[in-house]
Coordinates of C-alpha atoms in Angstrom, one line a residue:
M1 CA -32.9 28.1 55.7
N2 CA -32.3 30.9 53.2
V3 CA -34.5 31.8 50.2
T4 CA -33.4 34.2 47.5
L5 CA -34.7 35.4 44.1
E6 CA -32.3 36.1 41.3
K7 CA -34.0 37.8 38.3
V8 CA -32.3 37.1 35.0
D9 CA -34.5 39.7 33.3
N10 CA -38.0 41.1 33.6
V11 CA -39.7 37.7 33.2
N12 CA -37.2 35.0 34.1
G13 CA -35.6 34.1 37.3
F14 CA -34.3 31.6 39.8
I15 CA -35.5 31.1 43.4
T16 CA -32.8 29.4 45.4
I17 CA -33.6 27.5 48.7
S18 CA -30.6 26.8 50.9
L19 CA -31.0 24.2 53.7
E20 CA -28.6 23.3 56.4
A21 CA -28.6 20.0 58.3
N22 CA -30.4 21.4 61.3
D23 CA -33.3 22.6 59.0
Y24 CA -34.3 19.0 58.2
Q25 CA -32.6 16.4 60.4
D26 CA -35.3 16.1 63.0
K27 CA -37.9 15.7 60.3
V28 CA -35.9 13.0 58.6
K29 CA -35.7 11.1 61.9
K30 CA -39.4 11.5 62.4
E31 CA -40.0 10.2 58.8
L32 CA -37.8 7.1 59.6
R33 CA -39.7 6.4 62.8
T34 CA -43.0 6.5 60.8
I35 CA -41.5 4.1 58.3
G36 CA -40.5 1.8 61.2
L37 CA -44.1 1.7 62.3
R38 CA -45.4 1.0 58.8
H39 CA -42.8 -1.4 57.5
P40 CA -42.3 -4.5 59.7
E41 CA -38.7 -5.8 60.0
R42 CA -38.0 -9.4 60.8
G43 CA -37.1 -9.8 64.4
F44 CA -38.4 -6.5 65.5
R45 CA -41.8 -5.3 66.8
P46 CA -43.3 -2.3 64.9
G47 CA -41.9 0.9 66.4
H48 CA -38.8 -0.9 67.9
V49 CA -36.7 -1.1 64.7
P50 CA -33.2 0.3 65.5
M51 CA -32.6 3.7 63.9
S52 CA -29.4 2.5 62.4
L53 CA -31.2 -0.2 60.4
L54 CA -33.9 2.3 59.3
Q55 CA -31.2 4.7 58.3
K56 CA -29.4 2.0 56.3
K57 CA -32.5 0.8 54.4
Y58 CA -34.6 4.0 54.1
G59 CA -32.3 6.9 54.9
R60 CA -31.8 8.2 51.4
S61 CA -35.5 8.0 50.4
A62 CA -36.5 9.7 53.7
L63 CA -33.9 12.4 53.1
V64 CA -35.1 13.1 49.5
E65 CA -38.7 13.2 50.7
V66 CA -38.1 15.6 53.6
V67 CA -35.7 17.9 51.8
S68 CA -37.9 18.1 48.7
N69 CA -41.0 18.9 50.8
E70 CA -39.2 21.4 52.9
S71 CA -37.8 23.3 49.9
Y72 CA -41.1 23.3 48.0
E73 CA -43.0 24.6 51.0
A74 CA -40.4 27.3 51.4
L75 CA -40.7 28.1 47.7
V76 CA -44.5 28.4 47.9
K77 CA -44.3 30.5 51.0
Y78 CA -41.8 32.9 49.4
I79 CA -43.9 33.3 46.3
Q80 CA -47.0 34.1 48.3
E81 CA -45.4 36.4 50.8
N82 CA -43.6 38.4 48.0
K83 CA -46.8 38.3 45.8
L84 CA -44.9 37.0 42.8
N85 CA -47.1 36.4 39.8
I86 CA -45.5 33.3 38.2
L87 CA -46.5 31.5 35.0
G88 CA -46.6 27.8 34.8
D89 CA -44.9 25.8 37.7
P90 CA -41.4 26.2 39.0
I91 CA -38.9 23.7 37.6
I92 CA -35.9 22.4 39.6
A93 CA -32.9 23.6 37.6
N94 CA -30.1 21.7 39.4
A95 CA -31.6 18.3 40.1
A96 CA -28.6 16.4 38.6
D97 CA -26.2 18.2 40.9
L98 CA -27.8 17.3 44.3
E99 CA -25.7 15.0 46.4
W100 CA -28.1 12.8 48.3
E101 CA -25.6 10.2 49.5
N102 CA -23.2 12.3 51.5
G103 CA -24.6 15.8 51.4
K104 CA -25.6 17.7 54.5
D105 CA -26.3 21.1 53.2
F106 CA -28.6 21.4 50.2
T107 CA -29.1 24.2 47.7
I108 CA -32.1 23.7 45.4
K109 CA -32.5 26.1 42.5
Y110 CA -36.0 26.6 41.0
E111 CA -36.4 28.2 37.6
V112 CA -39.4 30.4 37.4
G113 CA -41.3 32.3 34.7
L114 CA -42.6 35.7 35.9
A115 CA -45.7 37.5 34.5
P116 CA -44.8 40.8 32.9
E117 CA -45.6 44.1 34.5
I118 CA -48.7 45.7 32.8
G119 CA -48.9 49.4 33.1
Y120 CA -52.3 49.7 31.3
A121 CA -55.5 50.6 33.1
V122 CA -58.9 51.0 31.4
G123 CA -59.8 54.6 31.0
K124 CA -61.6 57.1 28.8
D125 CA -58.6 57.1 26.5
T126 CA -59.7 53.7 25.3
T127 CA -62.5 53.9 22.7
I128 CA -64.6 50.9 22.0
P129 CA -67.6 50.6 19.6
Y130 CA -70.9 49.2 20.8
Y131 CA -73.3 48.1 18.0
N132 CA -77.1 48.2 18.7
I133 CA -78.9 46.0 16.1
E134 CA -82.0 47.5 14.6
V135 CA -85.1 45.3 14.7
S136 CA -86.2 45.7 11.1
Q137 CA -89.7 44.9 9.8
E138 CA -88.3 41.9 8.0
I139 CA -86.9 40.4 11.2
L140 CA -90.1 41.1 13.0
N141 CA -92.1 39.4 10.3
K142 CA -89.9 36.3 10.2
N143 CA -90.2 35.9 14.0
D144 CA -93.9 36.4 13.8
E145 CA -94.2 33.7 11.1
M146 CA -92.0 31.3 13.2
L147 CA -94.3 31.8 16.3
L148 CA -97.4 31.3 14.3
A149 CA -96.0 28.1 12.8
R150 CA -94.9 26.8 16.2
A151 CA -98.4 27.4 17.6
G152 CA -100.0 25.9 14.5
K153 CA -102.2 22.7 14.3
Q154 CA -102.0 19.8 12.0
V155 CA -105.1 19.6 9.7
P156 CA -106.0 17.6 6.6
G157 CA -104.4 19.1 3.4
D158 CA -105.1 18.9 -0.3
E159 CA -101.4 18.4 -1.3
V160 CA -98.0 17.7 0.3
D161 CA -96.2 20.8 1.3
A162 CA -92.9 21.4 3.2
T163 CA -94.7 20.8 6.6
A164 CA -96.8 17.7 5.7
L165 CA -97.0 14.3 7.3
V166 CA -98.0 11.8 4.6
K167 CA -99.9 8.6 5.5
G168 CA -100.5 5.7 3.2
S169 CA -99.6 2.1 2.2
I170 CA -96.2 1.0 1.0
V171 CA -94.8 -1.9 -1.0
E172 CA -91.2 -2.9 -2.0
L173 CA -90.3 -2.9 -5.7
N174 CA -88.0 -4.9 -7.9
E175 CA -85.2 -3.1 -9.9
D176 CA -87.6 -3.0 -12.9
G177 CA -90.2 -1.2 -10.8
S178 CA -92.6 -4.1 -10.4
V179 CA -94.0 -5.1 -7.0
K180 CA -91.6 -7.5 -5.3
E181 CA -93.3 -10.8 -4.5
G182 CA -92.8 -11.6 -0.8
G183 CA -91.2 -8.2 -0.3
I184 CA -91.9 -5.8 2.5
A185 CA -95.4 -4.3 2.5
A186 CA -97.3 -2.2 5.0
E187 CA -100.9 -1.0 4.9
K188 CA -100.4 1.9 7.2
T189 CA -97.2 4.0 7.5
I190 CA -96.3 7.6 7.9
V191 CA -93.5 9.6 6.4
S192 CA -92.4 13.2 7.0
P193 CA -90.6 14.5 3.9
Q194 CA -89.4 17.7 5.8
H195 CA -87.1 15.5 7.9
F196 CA -85.6 13.5 4.9
A197 CA -81.8 13.7 4.7
D198 CA -81.9 13.8 0.9
D199 CA -83.5 16.8 -0.9
E200 CA -84.2 14.7 -4.1
Q201 CA -86.3 12.3 -2.0
K202 CA -88.2 15.3 -0.4
A203 CA -89.0 16.7 -3.9
L204 CA -90.7 13.4 -4.9
F205 CA -93.5 14.1 -2.5
L206 CA -94.0 17.8 -2.8
G207 CA -97.3 18.7 -4.6
K208 CA -98.6 15.1 -4.4
K209 CA -102.3 14.6 -3.5
V210 CA -104.4 11.9 -1.9
N211 CA -104.5 8.7 -4.1
D212 CA -101.2 9.7 -5.9
E213 CA -98.4 7.1 -6.0
V214 CA -94.8 8.0 -5.1
V215 CA -91.8 5.8 -5.9
F216 CA -89.0 6.7 -3.5
N217 CA -86.0 5.1 -1.7
P218 CA -86.4 4.9 2.1
W219 CA -82.7 4.1 2.6
A220 CA -81.8 7.5 1.0
T221 CA -84.3 9.4 3.1
C222 CA -82.3 8.6 6.3
N223 CA -78.8 7.6 5.2
G224 CA -79.6 4.0 6.1
N225 CA -80.5 4.7 9.8
A226 CA -81.8 1.3 10.9
T227 CA -84.2 2.7 13.5
E228 CA -85.8 5.2 11.1
L229 CA -86.1 2.6 8.4
A230 CA -87.7 0.0 10.6
S231 CA -90.2 2.6 11.9
M232 CA -91.0 3.8 8.3
L233 CA -91.5 0.3 7.0
N234 CA -93.2 -1.2 10.1
V235 CA -90.6 -4.0 10.5
D236 CA -87.9 -5.1 12.9
K237 CA -84.5 -3.5 12.6
E238 CA -82.9 -6.8 11.7
Q239 CA -85.0 -6.8 8.4
V240 CA -83.5 -3.5 7.1
T241 CA -79.8 -4.1 7.6
D242 CA -79.2 -3.9 3.9
M243 CA -82.6 -2.6 2.7
K244 CA -81.8 -0.3 -0.3
S245 CA -84.8 -1.2 -2.5
N246 CA -87.2 1.4 -3.9
F247 CA -90.7 1.5 -2.5
K248 CA -94.0 2.7 -3.9
M249 CA -96.3 4.6 -1.5
T250 CA -100.0 5.2 -2.2
I251 CA -101.1 8.3 -0.4
T252 CA -104.3 7.9 1.7
E253 CA -104.1 11.1 3.9
I254 CA -102.1 14.3 4.0
L255 CA -101.7 16.4 7.2
V256 CA -100.3 19.9 6.9
V257 CA -99.6 22.5 9.6
K258 CA -102.0 25.4 9.6
N259 CA -100.5 28.4 11.3
A260 CA -102.1 29.9 14.3
E261 CA -103.8 33.3 13.9
H262 CA -103.4 36.5 15.8
N263 CA -106.0 36.1 18.5
Q264 CA -106.2 36.0 22.3
E265 CA -105.6 32.2 22.4
F266 CA -102.4 32.7 20.5
Y267 CA -101.2 35.7 22.6
D268 CA -102.0 33.7 25.8
E269 CA -100.1 30.7 24.6
M270 CA -97.0 32.7 23.7
F271 CA -96.8 35.2 26.6
G272 CA -99.1 34.0 29.4
T273 CA -102.8 34.5 30.0
G274 CA -103.9 38.1 29.9
K275 CA -100.4 39.6 29.4
I276 CA -101.0 40.6 25.8
N277 CA -104.5 41.7 24.7
S278 CA -104.1 43.2 21.2
E279 CA -102.1 42.8 18.0
E280 CA -100.4 46.1 18.7
E281 CA -99.3 44.9 22.1
Y282 CA -98.2 41.6 20.6
F283 CA -95.9 43.2 18.0
A284 CA -94.5 45.6 20.6
K285 CA -93.7 42.7 23.0
L286 CA -92.2 40.6 20.1
K287 CA -90.0 43.5 19.1
E288 CA -88.9 44.0 22.7
N289 CA -88.0 40.2 23.0
I290 CA -86.1 40.3 19.7
A291 CA -84.2 43.4 20.8
N292 CA -83.2 41.6 24.1
Q293 CA -82.0 38.6 22.2
M294 CA -80.0 40.8 19.9
K295 CA -78.6 42.5 23.0
G296 CA -76.7 39.3 23.6
D297 CA -75.2 39.4 20.1
S298 CA -74.2 43.1 20.7
N299 CA -72.6 42.3 24.0
Y300 CA -70.7 39.4 22.5
R301 CA -69.4 41.7 19.7
F302 CA -68.4 44.2 22.4
T303 CA -66.2 41.6 24.1
I304 CA -64.4 41.2 20.7
D305 CA -63.9 44.9 20.1
A306 CA -63.0 45.6 23.8
R307 CA -60.2 43.0 23.6
K308 CA -58.9 44.4 20.4
A309 CA -59.0 48.0 21.6
I310 CA -57.4 47.2 24.9
M311 CA -54.6 45.0 23.5
E312 CA -53.8 47.8 21.0
K313 CA -53.2 50.0 24.0
V314 CA -51.3 47.4 25.9
G315 CA -49.0 46.4 23.1
E316 CA -46.9 43.3 22.9
L317 CA -46.2 41.7 26.4
E318 CA -42.9 40.2 27.2
L319 CA -43.2 36.5 28.1
P320 CA -40.8 33.9 29.5
A321 CA -41.2 32.0 26.2
A322 CA -38.3 29.5 26.6
F323 CA -39.3 28.6 30.2
L324 CA -43.0 28.2 29.3
K325 CA -42.1 25.9 26.3
K326 CA -39.9 23.8 28.6
W327 CA -42.8 23.7 31.2
L328 CA -45.4 22.7 28.6
L329 CA -43.2 19.8 27.3
R330 CA -42.9 18.5 30.9
Q331 CA -46.7 18.3 31.5
E332 CA -48.2 14.9 32.0
N333 CA -50.0 13.7 28.9
S334 CA -48.6 16.7 27.0
K335 CA -49.7 16.9 23.4
H336 CA -46.7 19.1 22.6
T337 CA -43.4 17.7 21.2
P338 CA -40.0 19.3 20.7
E339 CA -40.8 19.5 17.0
T340 CA -44.1 21.3 17.4
I341 CA -43.6 23.4 20.6
D342 CA -42.5 26.6 18.8
A343 CA -45.6 26.7 16.5
D344 CA -47.9 25.5 19.3
F345 CA -46.6 28.3 21.6
D346 CA -47.0 31.0 19.0
K347 CA -50.7 30.1 18.7
M348 CA -51.1 30.3 22.5
V349 CA -49.5 33.7 22.9
P350 CA -52.5 35.9 22.1
D351 CA -54.8 34.2 24.5
L352 CA -52.1 34.0 27.2
Q353 CA -51.4 37.8 26.9
W354 CA -55.1 38.5 27.0
Q355 CA -55.5 36.3 30.1
L356 CA -52.8 38.3 31.9
V357 CA -54.4 41.6 30.9
K358 CA -57.9 40.4 32.1
E359 CA -56.5 39.4 35.5
K360 CA -55.2 42.9 35.9
I361 CA -58.4 44.5 34.8
V362 CA -60.4 42.3 37.1
A363 CA -58.1 43.4 40.0
D364 CA -58.2 47.1 39.0
L365 CA -62.0 47.2 38.7
G366 CA -62.4 45.3 42.0
V367 CA -64.6 42.7 40.3
K368 CA -66.5 40.5 42.8
V369 CA -69.1 37.9 42.0
E370 CA -71.8 36.6 44.4
E371 CA -74.2 33.7 44.5
A372 CA -77.0 35.9 43.0
D373 CA -74.8 36.5 39.9
F374 CA -74.4 32.7 39.4
L375 CA -78.1 32.2 39.8
N376 CA -79.0 34.9 37.3
I377 CA -76.7 33.3 34.7
A378 CA -78.1 29.9 35.4
K379 CA -81.6 31.2 35.0
L380 CA -80.7 32.7 31.6
I381 CA -79.3 29.3 30.5
A382 CA -82.4 27.6 31.7
V383 CA -84.7 29.9 29.8
Q384 CA -82.6 29.4 26.6
Q385 CA -82.8 25.6 27.0
F386 CA -86.5 25.7 27.4
A387 CA -86.8 28.0 24.4
Q388 CA -85.0 25.4 22.2
Y389 CA -88.0 23.1 22.7
G390 CA -90.5 25.9 22.0
M391 CA -91.3 26.5 25.7
T392 CA -91.4 30.2 26.1
N393 CA -93.8 30.8 28.9
I394 CA -92.2 28.9 31.8
P395 CA -93.2 30.0 35.4
D396 CA -90.5 31.8 37.3
D397 CA -90.4 29.2 40.1
V398 CA -89.8 26.4 37.5
V399 CA -87.0 28.4 35.9
E400 CA -85.4 29.0 39.3
R401 CA -85.6 25.4 40.4
Y402 CA -84.0 24.3 37.1
A403 CA -81.3 27.0 37.5
K404 CA -80.4 25.7 40.9
E405 CA -80.1 22.1 39.5
I406 CA -77.7 23.5 36.9
L407 CA -75.6 25.1 39.6
D408 CA -75.4 21.8 41.4
N409 CA -73.4 20.5 38.5
K410 CA -69.7 21.2 39.3
E411 CA -68.7 21.5 35.6
Y412 CA -71.6 23.9 34.9
R413 CA -70.8 25.9 38.0
Q414 CA -67.2 26.4 37.0
R415 CA -68.1 27.7 33.6
I416 CA -70.8 29.9 35.1
T417 CA -68.3 31.3 37.6
E418 CA -65.9 32.2 34.8
R419 CA -68.8 33.8 32.8
A420 CA -69.9 35.8 35.9
V421 CA -66.5 37.2 36.3
E422 CA -66.2 38.1 32.6
D423 CA -69.7 39.6 32.5
K424 CA -68.8 41.9 35.4
M425 CA -65.4 42.7 34.0
Y426 CA -66.9 43.8 30.6
A427 CA -69.6 45.8 32.4
G428 CA -66.8 47.6 34.3
I429 CA -64.9 48.1 31.0
K430 CA -68.0 49.6 29.5
E431 CA -68.3 52.1 32.4
A432 CA -64.6 53.0 32.5
A433 CA -63.8 53.3 28.7
T434 CA -65.3 55.6 26.1
V435 CA -68.0 53.7 24.3
E436 CA -69.2 54.8 20.9
E437 CA -72.8 53.4 20.4
K438 CA -73.8 52.8 16.8
T439 CA -77.1 51.5 15.4
V440 CA -76.7 49.0 12.5
S441 CA -78.9 46.7 10.5
A442 CA -78.6 42.9 11.0
D443 CA -76.8 42.7 7.7
E444 CA -74.3 45.4 8.7
F445 CA -73.7 43.7 12.0
N446 CA -73.1 40.3 10.4
A447 CA -70.7 41.9 7.9
L448 CA -68.4 42.8 10.8
F449 CA -67.7 39.2 11.4
K450 CA -67.4 38.3 7.7
A451 CA -64.9 41.1 7.2
E452 CA -62.7 39.7 10.0
E453 CA -63.0 36.1 8.6
A454 CA -61.9 37.4 5.2
A455 CA -58.9 39.2 6.8
E456 CA -57.8 36.1 8.6
E457 CA -58.0 34.0 5.5
A458 CA -56.2 36.5 3.3
P459 CA -52.6 35.7 4.4
A460 CA -53.1 32.0 3.9
T461 CA -54.5 32.6 0.4
E462 CA -51.6 34.9 -0.5
E463 CA -49.1 32.3 0.7
A464 CA -50.8 29.6 -1.2

């Protein structure tokens, strides 16, 4: 057996596998004997079928199977031993020329796409900005108000505000506004205008007081959701299939949210018993938490700017475009067609080039991830998920237990693995490159993204 690589250019080539009869004949015979054991032939016991009969019936398929396997194994071994970085999967280039009927020596030619050589390495000559977001008094106040509201209690109110729950009786109306005889009526029901889907329906309740009457359309408050309608009107879902009537509600009670106050009970609820003991400590801790949250935004922005700065240094990478398009079209359940492949591939090029550069950076920096890295990321995800439900003071053992459950999910674990590698890669880039730290306001930080969005939309607008 002989294996050779013929490079057409820097990124395209052919790997040729040459097999002689003595490379595969014994394995073909073994394959035929296996077939004789598995496929009974009339008049013969399993394992005693004459080789001549097996050769006649199964010789060609056995030959194809063995030669194909032998050549592919030799191909994989050659790629691994020579450390070839190939893109996509090799494609047999001369399948139509193979003579399976009478051939004894076989030459199988695989077309391969090769990854381009990348000479770039992250160093101090690469400058990347890092934006620290200032925690302004306005941001601090907004977060304080949010926490006070979250820890607030429902109390009787004088009039309906944006937070109110409204209790009362409800009756169905005719089109002329009169009470519908035999219509739906409920002595006790509850509505929450803040959750209405329609702003006009919300506005009908705002400012109303006990004993006031409100004519509104339940259907419009929830876009006809049968479950919500049935709950609001105290009936079965089958009764509200086409219920679009107006209703009159007489308000009997109003409950509004009264925000919590800055006191020890509030501090303990937010941060744990005894951890915060004064308003000064509370605002310091709150500011620290907000800064940590914004750190995530800053780090995300750094990934964008790092990619941009590095790719400017790397420049355009040569890719085996024709080969990759051919490979993409051959994929099972491919969404690409000959008519769309050129446009599809052009959209893929930036991410493909960046992926190749990332692989080199990871190798150059010696990035390695361990189980502790996975657990730390899973803990962060767990804390974020708890926070979505207003649970900000979860014990460490609960967070760790939930994090381990996250890691038991194969899909989650794969994503966490990718994130762990990227996190360490960007940390390494930050160490190796020249990082220019800048302090900006939240508005200035957000403006960075808006400017890029405008730049991306500009060409399309001009073409239009």
